[in-house]
Each structure stands twice: as C-alpha cells, then as structure tokens.
PDB file of C-alpha atoms and ligand atoms in Angstrom:
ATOM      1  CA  UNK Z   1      93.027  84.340 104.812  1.00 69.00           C
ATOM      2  CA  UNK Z   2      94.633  87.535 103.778  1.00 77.00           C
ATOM      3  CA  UNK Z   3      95.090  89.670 106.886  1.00 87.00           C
ATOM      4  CA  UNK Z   4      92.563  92.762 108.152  1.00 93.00           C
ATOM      5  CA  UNK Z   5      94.013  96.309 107.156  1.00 96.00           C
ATOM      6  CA  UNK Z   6      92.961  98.788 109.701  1.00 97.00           C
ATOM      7  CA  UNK Z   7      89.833 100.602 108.375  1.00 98.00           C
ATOM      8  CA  UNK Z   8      88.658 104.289 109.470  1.00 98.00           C
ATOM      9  CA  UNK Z   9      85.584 105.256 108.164  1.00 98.00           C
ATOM     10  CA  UNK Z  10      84.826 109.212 107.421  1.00 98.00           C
ATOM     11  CA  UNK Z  11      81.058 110.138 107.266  1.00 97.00           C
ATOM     12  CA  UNK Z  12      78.914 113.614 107.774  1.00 96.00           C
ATOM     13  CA  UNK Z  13      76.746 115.697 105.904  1.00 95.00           C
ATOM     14  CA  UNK Z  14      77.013 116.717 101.983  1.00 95.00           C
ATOM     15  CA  UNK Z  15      79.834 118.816 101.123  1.00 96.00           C
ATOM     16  CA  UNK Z  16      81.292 119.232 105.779  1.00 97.00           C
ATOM     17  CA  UNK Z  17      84.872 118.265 103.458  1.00 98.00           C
ATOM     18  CA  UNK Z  18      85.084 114.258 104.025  1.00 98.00           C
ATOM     19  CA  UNK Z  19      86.866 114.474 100.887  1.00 98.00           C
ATOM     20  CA  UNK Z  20      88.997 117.454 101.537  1.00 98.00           C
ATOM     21  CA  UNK Z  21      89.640 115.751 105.098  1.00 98.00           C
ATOM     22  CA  UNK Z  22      91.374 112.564 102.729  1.00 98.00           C
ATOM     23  CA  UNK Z  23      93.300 114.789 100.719  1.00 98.00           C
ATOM     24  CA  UNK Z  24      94.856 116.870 103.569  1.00 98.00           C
ATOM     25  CA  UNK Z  25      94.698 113.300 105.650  1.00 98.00           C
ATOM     26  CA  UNK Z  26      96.790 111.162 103.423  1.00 98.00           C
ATOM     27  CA  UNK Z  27      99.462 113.397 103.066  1.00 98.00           C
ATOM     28  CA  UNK Z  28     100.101 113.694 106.861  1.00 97.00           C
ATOM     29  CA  UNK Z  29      99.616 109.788 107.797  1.00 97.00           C
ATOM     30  CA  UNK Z  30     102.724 109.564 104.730  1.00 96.00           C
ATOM     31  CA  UNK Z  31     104.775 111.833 107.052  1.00 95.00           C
ATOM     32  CA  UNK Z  32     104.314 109.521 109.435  1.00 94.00           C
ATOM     33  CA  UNK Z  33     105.442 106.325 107.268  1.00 95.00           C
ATOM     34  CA  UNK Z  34     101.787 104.785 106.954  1.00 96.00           C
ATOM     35  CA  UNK Z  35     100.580 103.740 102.919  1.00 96.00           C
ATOM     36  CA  UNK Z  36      96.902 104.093 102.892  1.00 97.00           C
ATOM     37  CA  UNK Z  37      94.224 103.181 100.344  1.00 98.00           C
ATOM     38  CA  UNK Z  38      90.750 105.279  99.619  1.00 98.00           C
ATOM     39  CA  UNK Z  39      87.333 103.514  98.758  1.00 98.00           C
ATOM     40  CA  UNK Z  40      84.895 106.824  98.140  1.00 98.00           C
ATOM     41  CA  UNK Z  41      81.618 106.421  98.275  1.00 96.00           C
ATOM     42  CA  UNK Z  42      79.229 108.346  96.586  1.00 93.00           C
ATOM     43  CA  UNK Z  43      75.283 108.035  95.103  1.00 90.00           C
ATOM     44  CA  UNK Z  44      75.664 108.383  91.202  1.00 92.00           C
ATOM     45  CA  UNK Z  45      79.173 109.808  90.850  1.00 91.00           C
ATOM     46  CA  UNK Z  46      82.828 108.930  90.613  1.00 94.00           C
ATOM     47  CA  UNK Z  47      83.639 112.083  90.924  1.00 95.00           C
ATOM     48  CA  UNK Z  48      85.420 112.445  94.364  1.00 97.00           C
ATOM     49  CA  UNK Z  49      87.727 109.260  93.423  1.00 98.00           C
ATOM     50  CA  UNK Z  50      88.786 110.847  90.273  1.00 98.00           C
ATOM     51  CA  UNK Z  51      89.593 114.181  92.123  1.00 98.00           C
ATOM     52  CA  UNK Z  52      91.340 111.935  94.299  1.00 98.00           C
ATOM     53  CA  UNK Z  53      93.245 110.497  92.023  1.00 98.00           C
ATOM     54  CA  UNK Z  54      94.636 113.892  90.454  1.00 98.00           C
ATOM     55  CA  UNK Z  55      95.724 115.324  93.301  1.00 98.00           C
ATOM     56  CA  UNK Z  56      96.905 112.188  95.510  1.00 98.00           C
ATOM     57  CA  UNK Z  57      98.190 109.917  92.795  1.00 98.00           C
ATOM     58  CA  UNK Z  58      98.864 111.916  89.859  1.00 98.00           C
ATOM     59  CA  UNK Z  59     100.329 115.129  91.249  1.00 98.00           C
ATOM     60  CA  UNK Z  60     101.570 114.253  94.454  1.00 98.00           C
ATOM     61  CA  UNK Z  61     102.614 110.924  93.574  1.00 97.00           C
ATOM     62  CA  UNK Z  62     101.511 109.506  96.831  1.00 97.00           C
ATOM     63  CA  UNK Z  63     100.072 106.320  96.358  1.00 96.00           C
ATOM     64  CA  UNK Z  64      99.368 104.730  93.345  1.00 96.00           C
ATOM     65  CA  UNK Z  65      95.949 105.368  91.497  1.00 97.00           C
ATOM     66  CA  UNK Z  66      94.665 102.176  91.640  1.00 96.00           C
ATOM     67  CA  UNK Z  67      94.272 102.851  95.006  1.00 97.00           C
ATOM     68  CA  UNK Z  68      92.030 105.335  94.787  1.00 98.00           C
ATOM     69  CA  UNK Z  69      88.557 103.445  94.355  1.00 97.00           C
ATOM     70  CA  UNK Z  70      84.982 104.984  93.636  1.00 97.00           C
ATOM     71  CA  UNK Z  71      81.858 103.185  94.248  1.00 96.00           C
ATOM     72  CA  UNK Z  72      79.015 104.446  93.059  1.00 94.00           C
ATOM     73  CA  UNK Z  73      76.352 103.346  95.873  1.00 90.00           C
ATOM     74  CA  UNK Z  74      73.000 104.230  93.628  1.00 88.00           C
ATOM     75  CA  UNK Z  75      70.834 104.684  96.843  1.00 83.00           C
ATOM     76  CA  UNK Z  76      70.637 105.780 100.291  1.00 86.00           C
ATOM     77  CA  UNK Z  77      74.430 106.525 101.141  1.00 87.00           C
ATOM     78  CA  UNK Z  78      74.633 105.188 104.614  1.00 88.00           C
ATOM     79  CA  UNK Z  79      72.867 101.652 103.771  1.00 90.00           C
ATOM     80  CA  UNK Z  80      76.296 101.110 101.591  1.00 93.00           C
ATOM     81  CA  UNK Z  81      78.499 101.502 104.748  1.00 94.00           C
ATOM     82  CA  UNK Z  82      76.022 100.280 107.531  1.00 93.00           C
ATOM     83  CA  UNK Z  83      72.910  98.072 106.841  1.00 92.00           C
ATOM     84  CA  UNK Z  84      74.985  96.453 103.562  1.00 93.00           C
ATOM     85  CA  UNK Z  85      78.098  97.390 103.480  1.00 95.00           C
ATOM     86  CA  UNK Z  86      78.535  94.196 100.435  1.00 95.00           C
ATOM     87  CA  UNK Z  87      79.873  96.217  98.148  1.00 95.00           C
ATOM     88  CA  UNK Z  88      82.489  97.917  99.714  1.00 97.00           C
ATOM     89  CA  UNK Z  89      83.879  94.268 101.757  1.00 97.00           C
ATOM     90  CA  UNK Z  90      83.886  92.931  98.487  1.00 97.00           C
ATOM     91  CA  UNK Z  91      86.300  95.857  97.205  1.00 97.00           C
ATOM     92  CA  UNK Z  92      88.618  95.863 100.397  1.00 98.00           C
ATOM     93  CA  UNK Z  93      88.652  91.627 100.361  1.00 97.00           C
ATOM     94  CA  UNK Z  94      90.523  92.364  97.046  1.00 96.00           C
ATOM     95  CA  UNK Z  95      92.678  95.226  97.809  1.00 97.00           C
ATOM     96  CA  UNK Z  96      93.382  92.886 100.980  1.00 96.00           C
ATOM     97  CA  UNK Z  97      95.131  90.421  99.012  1.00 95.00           C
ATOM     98  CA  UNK Z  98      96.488  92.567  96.056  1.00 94.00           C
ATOM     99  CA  UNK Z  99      98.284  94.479  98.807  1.00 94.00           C
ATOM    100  CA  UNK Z 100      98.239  92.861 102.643  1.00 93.00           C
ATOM    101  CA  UNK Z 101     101.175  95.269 103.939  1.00 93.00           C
ATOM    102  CA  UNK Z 102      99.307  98.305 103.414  1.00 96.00           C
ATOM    103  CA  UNK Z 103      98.662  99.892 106.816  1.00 96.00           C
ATOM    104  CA  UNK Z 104      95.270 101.672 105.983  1.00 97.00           C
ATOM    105  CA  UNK Z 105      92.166 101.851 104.135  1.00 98.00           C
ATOM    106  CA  UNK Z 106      89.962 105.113 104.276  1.00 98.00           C
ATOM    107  CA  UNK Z 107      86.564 105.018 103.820  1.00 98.00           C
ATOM    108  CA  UNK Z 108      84.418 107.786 102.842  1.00 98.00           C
ATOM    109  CA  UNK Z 109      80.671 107.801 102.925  1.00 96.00           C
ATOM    110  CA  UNK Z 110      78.400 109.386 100.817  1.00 93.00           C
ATOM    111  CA  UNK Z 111      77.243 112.732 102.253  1.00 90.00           C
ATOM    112  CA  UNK Z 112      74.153 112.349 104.333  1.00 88.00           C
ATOM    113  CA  UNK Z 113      72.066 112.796 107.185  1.00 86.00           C
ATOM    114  CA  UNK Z 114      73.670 113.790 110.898  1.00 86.00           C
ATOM    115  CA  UNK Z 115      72.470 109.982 111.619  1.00 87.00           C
ATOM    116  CA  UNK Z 116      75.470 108.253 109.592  1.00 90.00           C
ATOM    117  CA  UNK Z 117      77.106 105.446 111.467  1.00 94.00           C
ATOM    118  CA  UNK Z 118      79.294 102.777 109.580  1.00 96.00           C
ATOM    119  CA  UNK Z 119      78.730  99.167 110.205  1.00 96.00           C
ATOM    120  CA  UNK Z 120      81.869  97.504 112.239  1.00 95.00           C
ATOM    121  CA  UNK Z 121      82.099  94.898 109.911  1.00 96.00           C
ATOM    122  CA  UNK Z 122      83.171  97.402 107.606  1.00 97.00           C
ATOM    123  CA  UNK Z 123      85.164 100.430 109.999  1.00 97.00           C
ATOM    124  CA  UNK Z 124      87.449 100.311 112.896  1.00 97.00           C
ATOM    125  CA  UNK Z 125      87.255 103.422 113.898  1.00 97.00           C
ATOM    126  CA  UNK Z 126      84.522 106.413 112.990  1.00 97.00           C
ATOM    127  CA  UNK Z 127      85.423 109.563 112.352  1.00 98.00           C
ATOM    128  CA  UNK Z 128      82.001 112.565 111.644  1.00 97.00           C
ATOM    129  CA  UNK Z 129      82.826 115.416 110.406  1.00 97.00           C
ATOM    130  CA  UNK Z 130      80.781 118.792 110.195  1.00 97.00           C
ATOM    131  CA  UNK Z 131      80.997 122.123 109.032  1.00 97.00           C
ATOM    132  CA  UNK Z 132      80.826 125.275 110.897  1.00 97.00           C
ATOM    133  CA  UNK Z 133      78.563 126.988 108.002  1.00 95.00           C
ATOM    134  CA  UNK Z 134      75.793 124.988 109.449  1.00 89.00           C
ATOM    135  CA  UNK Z 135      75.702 127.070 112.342  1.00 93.00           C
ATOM    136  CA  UNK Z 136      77.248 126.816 115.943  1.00 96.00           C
ATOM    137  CA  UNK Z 137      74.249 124.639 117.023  1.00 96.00           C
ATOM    138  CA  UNK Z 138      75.345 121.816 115.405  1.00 92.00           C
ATOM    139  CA  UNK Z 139      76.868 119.715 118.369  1.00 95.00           C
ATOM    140  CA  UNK Z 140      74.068 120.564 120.935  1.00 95.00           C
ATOM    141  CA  UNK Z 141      71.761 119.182 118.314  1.00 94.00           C
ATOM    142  CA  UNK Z 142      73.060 115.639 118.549  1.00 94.00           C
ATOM    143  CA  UNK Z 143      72.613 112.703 116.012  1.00 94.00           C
ATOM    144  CA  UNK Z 144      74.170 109.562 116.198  1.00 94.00           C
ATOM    145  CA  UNK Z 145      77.406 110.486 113.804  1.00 95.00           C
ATOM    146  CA  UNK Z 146      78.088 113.063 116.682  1.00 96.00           C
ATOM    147  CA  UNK Z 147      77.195 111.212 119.608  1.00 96.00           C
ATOM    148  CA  UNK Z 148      79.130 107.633 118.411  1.00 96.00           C
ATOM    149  CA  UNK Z 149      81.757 108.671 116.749  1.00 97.00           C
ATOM    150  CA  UNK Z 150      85.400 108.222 117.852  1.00 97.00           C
ATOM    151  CA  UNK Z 151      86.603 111.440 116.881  1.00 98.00           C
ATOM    152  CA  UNK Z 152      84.619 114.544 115.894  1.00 98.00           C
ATOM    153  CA  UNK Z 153      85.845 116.425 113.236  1.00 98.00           C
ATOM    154  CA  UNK Z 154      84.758 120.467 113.186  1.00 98.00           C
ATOM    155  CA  UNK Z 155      85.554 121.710 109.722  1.00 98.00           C
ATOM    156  CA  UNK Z 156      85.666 125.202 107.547  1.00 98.00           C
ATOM    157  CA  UNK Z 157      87.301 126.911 111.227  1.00 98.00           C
ATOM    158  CA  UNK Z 158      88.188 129.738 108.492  1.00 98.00           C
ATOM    159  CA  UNK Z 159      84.145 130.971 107.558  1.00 98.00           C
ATOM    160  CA  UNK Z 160      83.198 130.953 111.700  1.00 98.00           C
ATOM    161  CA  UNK Z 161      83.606 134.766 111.614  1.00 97.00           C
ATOM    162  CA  UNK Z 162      81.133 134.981 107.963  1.00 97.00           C
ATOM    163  CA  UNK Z 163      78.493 132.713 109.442  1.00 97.00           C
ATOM    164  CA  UNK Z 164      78.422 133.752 113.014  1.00 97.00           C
ATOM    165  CA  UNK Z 165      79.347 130.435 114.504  1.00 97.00           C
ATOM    166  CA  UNK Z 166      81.224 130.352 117.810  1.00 98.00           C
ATOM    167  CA  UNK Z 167      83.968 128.150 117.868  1.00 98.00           C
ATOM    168  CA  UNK Z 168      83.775 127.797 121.949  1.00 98.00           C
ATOM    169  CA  UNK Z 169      80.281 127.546 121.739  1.00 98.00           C
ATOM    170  CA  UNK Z 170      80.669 124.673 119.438  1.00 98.00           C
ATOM    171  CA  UNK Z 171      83.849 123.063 121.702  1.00 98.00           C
ATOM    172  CA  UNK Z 172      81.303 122.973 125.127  1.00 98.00           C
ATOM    173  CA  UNK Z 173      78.891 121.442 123.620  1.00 98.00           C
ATOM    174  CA  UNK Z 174      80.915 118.619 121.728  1.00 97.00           C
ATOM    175  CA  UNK Z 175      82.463 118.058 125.326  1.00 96.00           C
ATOM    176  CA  UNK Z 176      78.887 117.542 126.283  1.00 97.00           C
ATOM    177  CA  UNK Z 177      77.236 115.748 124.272  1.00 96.00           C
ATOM    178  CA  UNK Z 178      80.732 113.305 123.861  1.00 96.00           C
ATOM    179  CA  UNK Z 179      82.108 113.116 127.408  1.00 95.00           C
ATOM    180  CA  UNK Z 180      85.659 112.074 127.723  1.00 95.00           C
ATOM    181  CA  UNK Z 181      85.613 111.759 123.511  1.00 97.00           C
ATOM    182  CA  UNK Z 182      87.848 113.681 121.460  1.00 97.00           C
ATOM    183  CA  UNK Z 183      86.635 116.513 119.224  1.00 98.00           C
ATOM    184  CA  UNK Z 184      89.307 118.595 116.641  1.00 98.00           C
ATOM    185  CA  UNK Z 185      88.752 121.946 115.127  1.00 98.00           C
ATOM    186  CA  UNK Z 186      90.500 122.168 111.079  1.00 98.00           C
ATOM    187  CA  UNK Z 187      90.815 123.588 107.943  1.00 98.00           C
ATOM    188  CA  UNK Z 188      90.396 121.578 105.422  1.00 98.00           C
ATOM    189  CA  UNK Z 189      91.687 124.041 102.820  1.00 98.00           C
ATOM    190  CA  UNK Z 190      95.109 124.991 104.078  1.00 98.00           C
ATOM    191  CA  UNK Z 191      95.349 121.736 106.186  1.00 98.00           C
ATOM    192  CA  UNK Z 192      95.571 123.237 110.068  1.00 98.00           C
ATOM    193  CA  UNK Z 193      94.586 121.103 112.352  1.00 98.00           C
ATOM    194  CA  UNK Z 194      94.790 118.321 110.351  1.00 98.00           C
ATOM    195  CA  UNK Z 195      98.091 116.788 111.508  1.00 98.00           C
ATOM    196  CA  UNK Z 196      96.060 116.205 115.315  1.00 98.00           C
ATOM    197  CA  UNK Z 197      93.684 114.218 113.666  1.00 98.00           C
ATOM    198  CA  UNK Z 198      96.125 111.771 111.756  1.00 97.00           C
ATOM    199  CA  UNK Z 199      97.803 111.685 115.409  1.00 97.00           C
ATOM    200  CA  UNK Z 200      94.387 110.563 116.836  1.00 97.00           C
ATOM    201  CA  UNK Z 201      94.363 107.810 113.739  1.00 97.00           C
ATOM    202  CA  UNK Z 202      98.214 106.777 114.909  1.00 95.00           C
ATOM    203  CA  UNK Z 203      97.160 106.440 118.471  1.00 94.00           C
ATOM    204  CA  UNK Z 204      93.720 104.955 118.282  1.00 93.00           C
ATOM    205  CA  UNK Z 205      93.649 103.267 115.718  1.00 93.00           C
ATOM    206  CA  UNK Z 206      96.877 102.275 113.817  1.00 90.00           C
ATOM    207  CA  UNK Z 207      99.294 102.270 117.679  1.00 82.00           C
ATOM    208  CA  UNK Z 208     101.916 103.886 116.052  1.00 68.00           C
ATOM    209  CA  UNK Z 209     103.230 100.937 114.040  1.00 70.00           C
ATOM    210  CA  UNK Z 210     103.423 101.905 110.473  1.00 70.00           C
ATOM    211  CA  UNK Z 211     103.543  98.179 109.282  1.00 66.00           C
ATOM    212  CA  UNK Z 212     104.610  98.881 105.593  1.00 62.00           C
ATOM    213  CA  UNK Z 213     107.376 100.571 107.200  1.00 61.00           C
ATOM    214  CA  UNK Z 214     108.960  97.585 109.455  1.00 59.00           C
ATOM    215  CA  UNK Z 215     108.254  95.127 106.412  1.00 60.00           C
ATOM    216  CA  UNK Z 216     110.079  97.263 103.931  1.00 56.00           C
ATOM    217  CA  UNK Z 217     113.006  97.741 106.299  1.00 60.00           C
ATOM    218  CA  UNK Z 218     112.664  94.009 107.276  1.00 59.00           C
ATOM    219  CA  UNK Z 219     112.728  93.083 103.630  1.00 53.00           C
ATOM    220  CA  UNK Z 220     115.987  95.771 102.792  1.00 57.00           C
ATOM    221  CA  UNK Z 221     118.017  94.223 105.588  1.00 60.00           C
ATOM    222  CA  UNK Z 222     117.278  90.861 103.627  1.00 50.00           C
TER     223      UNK Z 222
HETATM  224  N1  LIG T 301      86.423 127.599 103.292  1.00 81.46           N
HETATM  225  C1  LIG T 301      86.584 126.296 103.410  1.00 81.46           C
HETATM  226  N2  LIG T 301      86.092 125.481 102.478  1.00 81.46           N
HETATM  227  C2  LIG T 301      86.279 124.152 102.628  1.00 81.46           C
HETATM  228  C3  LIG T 301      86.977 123.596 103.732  1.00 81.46           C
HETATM  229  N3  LIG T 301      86.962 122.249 103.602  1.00 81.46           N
HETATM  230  C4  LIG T 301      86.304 121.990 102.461  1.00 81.46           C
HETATM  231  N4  LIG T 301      85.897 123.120 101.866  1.00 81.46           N
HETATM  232  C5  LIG T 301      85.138 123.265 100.616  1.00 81.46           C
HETATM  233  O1  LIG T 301      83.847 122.708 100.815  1.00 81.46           O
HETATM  234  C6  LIG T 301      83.399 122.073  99.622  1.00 81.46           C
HETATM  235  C7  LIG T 301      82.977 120.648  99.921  1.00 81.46           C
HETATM  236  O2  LIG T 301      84.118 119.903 100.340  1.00 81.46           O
HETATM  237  P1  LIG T 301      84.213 118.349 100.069  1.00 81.46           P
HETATM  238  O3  LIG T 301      85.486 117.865 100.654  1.00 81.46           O
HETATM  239  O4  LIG T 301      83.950 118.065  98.648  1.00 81.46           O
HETATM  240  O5  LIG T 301      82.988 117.850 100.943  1.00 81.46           O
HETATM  241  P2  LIG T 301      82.398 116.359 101.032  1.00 81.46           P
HETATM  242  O6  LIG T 301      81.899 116.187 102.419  1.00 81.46           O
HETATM  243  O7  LIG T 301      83.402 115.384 100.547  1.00 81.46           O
HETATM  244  O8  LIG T 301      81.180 116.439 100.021  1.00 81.46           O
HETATM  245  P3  LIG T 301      80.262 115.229  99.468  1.00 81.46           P
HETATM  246  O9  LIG T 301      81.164 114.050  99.271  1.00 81.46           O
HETATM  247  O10 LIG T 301      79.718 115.762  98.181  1.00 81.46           O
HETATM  248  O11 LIG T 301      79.223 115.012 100.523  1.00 81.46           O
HETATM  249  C8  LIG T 301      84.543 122.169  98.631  1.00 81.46           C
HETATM  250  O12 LIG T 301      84.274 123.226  97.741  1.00 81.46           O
HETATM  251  C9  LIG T 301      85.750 122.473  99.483  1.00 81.46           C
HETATM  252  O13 LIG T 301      86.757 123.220  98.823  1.00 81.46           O
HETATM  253  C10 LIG T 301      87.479 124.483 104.724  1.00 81.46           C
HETATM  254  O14 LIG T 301      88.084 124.102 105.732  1.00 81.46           O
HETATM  255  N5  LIG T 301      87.251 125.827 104.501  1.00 81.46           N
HETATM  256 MG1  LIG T 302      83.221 113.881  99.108  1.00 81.46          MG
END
C-alpha cells in the first residue's frame, strides 16, 4: 500500500480566495522545504487548476504541472469532498503512488455554502476561509465551516475600511464561537499573513518534518 500524504482541505464561500490562499500558500510551505500537490475542485470549470498551473508551475517553476489537478465536480460542491468524496480518493490513490515522498496534497473545494465540511476520509486537517466583504458579522453567524474547522482563515484584510467591517469585531467573535481554536487575519493579494498560516499547517498538521526533504538528503548522502 502506497503510504498516506498529509491532506489539508481548503473550503468557504464562492470567490473568500481558496484559490488565492494556494497560490500565496504553496510558495511559503516551499520556503519551508515541503513539495505539495493541488487537486481543485470546482462545478463545471477547470479553470482555477489552469490558473494554477500558470502561475505555480509555469512561472514560478514550483512544482511540476502535473501536479496541479482540476476536477470538475458537476454538482453540489461539498458532496465531492464530504458525502462522496470518490472522485477525488481516486485522484490522490494515484498521485500516492506516482509520487509517495511528496509531503502534501491541498485540496480545494468548490465555493459554497458557510456549511462546507470535508469528509476525513478525504482531509486531515480543515482549513474555512471567508472574506471580510461579507460583512463583519460573519463569525457571530456561525455555520459548521466556522465552527469545525481547524483553522479559520479571515481574508481580503485590505477592503475592511471600503466595506465597513471591523477587524476586532470579527477577531471576538471567532474567539467565541471557536474557543481555544486558531483564527488568522490575511491578504491574499500581497500574501501578509499568509506565512502564519503555512506555520499552523507545519505545526498541526505536517510536525515540522518536511519528508521530501530528509529523503532527498538521505538519498544525496547515498
Ligand atoms: N482585495 C483583495 N482581493 C482578493 C484577496 N484575495 C483574493 N482576492 C480576489 O478575490 C477574487 C476571488 O478569489 P479566488 O481566490 O478566486 O476565490 P475562490 O474562493 O477560489 O473562488 P471560487 O473557487 O470561484 O469559489 C479574485 O479576484 C481575487 O483576486 C485579498 O486578500 N484582497
Ligand atoms: Mg477557487
């Protein structure tokens, strides 16, 4: 049996930047010596993996583009990463044994609903992320991608001051509605914040054991 790469899944509503998240993600978890894969979910379109693909494989050269998969779910998004998540197992059973030392595979959902959960056959670890542009009530008004994820992401920091939205306002109210769970404010677009939450991913998720790393030293020492 080829061996279980770490999974994160990355849901929240259309267009709160799960996508941006990846691009500004997979740059920081390279820093930190992790290789990481992408599976992007979405209902009709490809078009988030291709995106992908430009900036991550093509231009930056970070990972190869063949790593960079889209699934096109064709119905509700969060019955492809909860209720049957078949079609994306299938896709990481084979990136499991084309590449077994890779230290992470990404998930990200289809934009949907605050009640997005993945299924934990499919994630190890769950991270929501939301806008600000939906206004500062978001938190308070709960759902169970706020309430259950591991890490709550708080995106688009940089339009709180066009839409009114109260960043304290919205850190209180993570804090209660998620005691003792962690909750990180970014920017999608210039990438602030972002490093904290591939630290969370390190930590909680990965221990801070790039494993691509140690095998390619392992395999240069001979
Ligand atoms: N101003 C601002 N715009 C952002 C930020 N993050 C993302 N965006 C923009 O928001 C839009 C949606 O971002 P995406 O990353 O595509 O969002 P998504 O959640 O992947 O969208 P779907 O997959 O379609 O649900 C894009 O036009 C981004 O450029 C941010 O921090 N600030
Ligand atoms: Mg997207």
């Amino acid at each position: 049996m080829a061996r279980r790469i770490p999974r994160v899944g990355i849901g929240g509503p259309v267009g709160s930047g799960k996508t941006r998240l990846i691009e500004q993600l997979v740059p920081a978890l390279t820093r930190k010596g992790y290789r990481c894969c992408i599976i992007s979910n979405d209902v009709v379109s490809k078009e988030d993996a291709q995106r992908m693909q430009r900036i991550l494989a093509t231009e930056a050269k970070l990972m190869p583009e063949n790593m960079i998969i889209g699934i096109a779910t064709g119905g509700c998004p969060h019955t492809a990463v909860r209720e049957d998540p078949s079609i994306n197992l299938a896709v990481i059973d084979e990136i499991e044994h084309k590449d077994p030392t890779l230290d992470l595979i990404i998930i990200e959902s289809g934009g949907d609903n605050t009640m997005t959960t993945f299924s934990s056959e499919l994630a190890d670890y769950f991270i929501y992320i939301v806008d600000v542009a939906g206004g500062d009530k978001y938190p308070r008004k709960r759902g169970l991608g706020i309430e259950s994820c591991d890490l709550l992401v708080i995106n688009k920091i940089d339009l709180a001051p066009h839409v009114g939205a109260d960043l304290s306002v919205m850190a209180r109210d993570a804090k209660a509605v998620r005691p003792g769970k962690p909750v990180e404010f970014v920017n999608c677009r210039t990438g602030d914040g972002v490093e904290r939450v591939a630290d969370h991913l390190a930590e909680g998720l990965l221990f801070d054991k790039p494993v691509s790393q140690k095998r390619r030293k392992a395999a240069r020492r001979g």
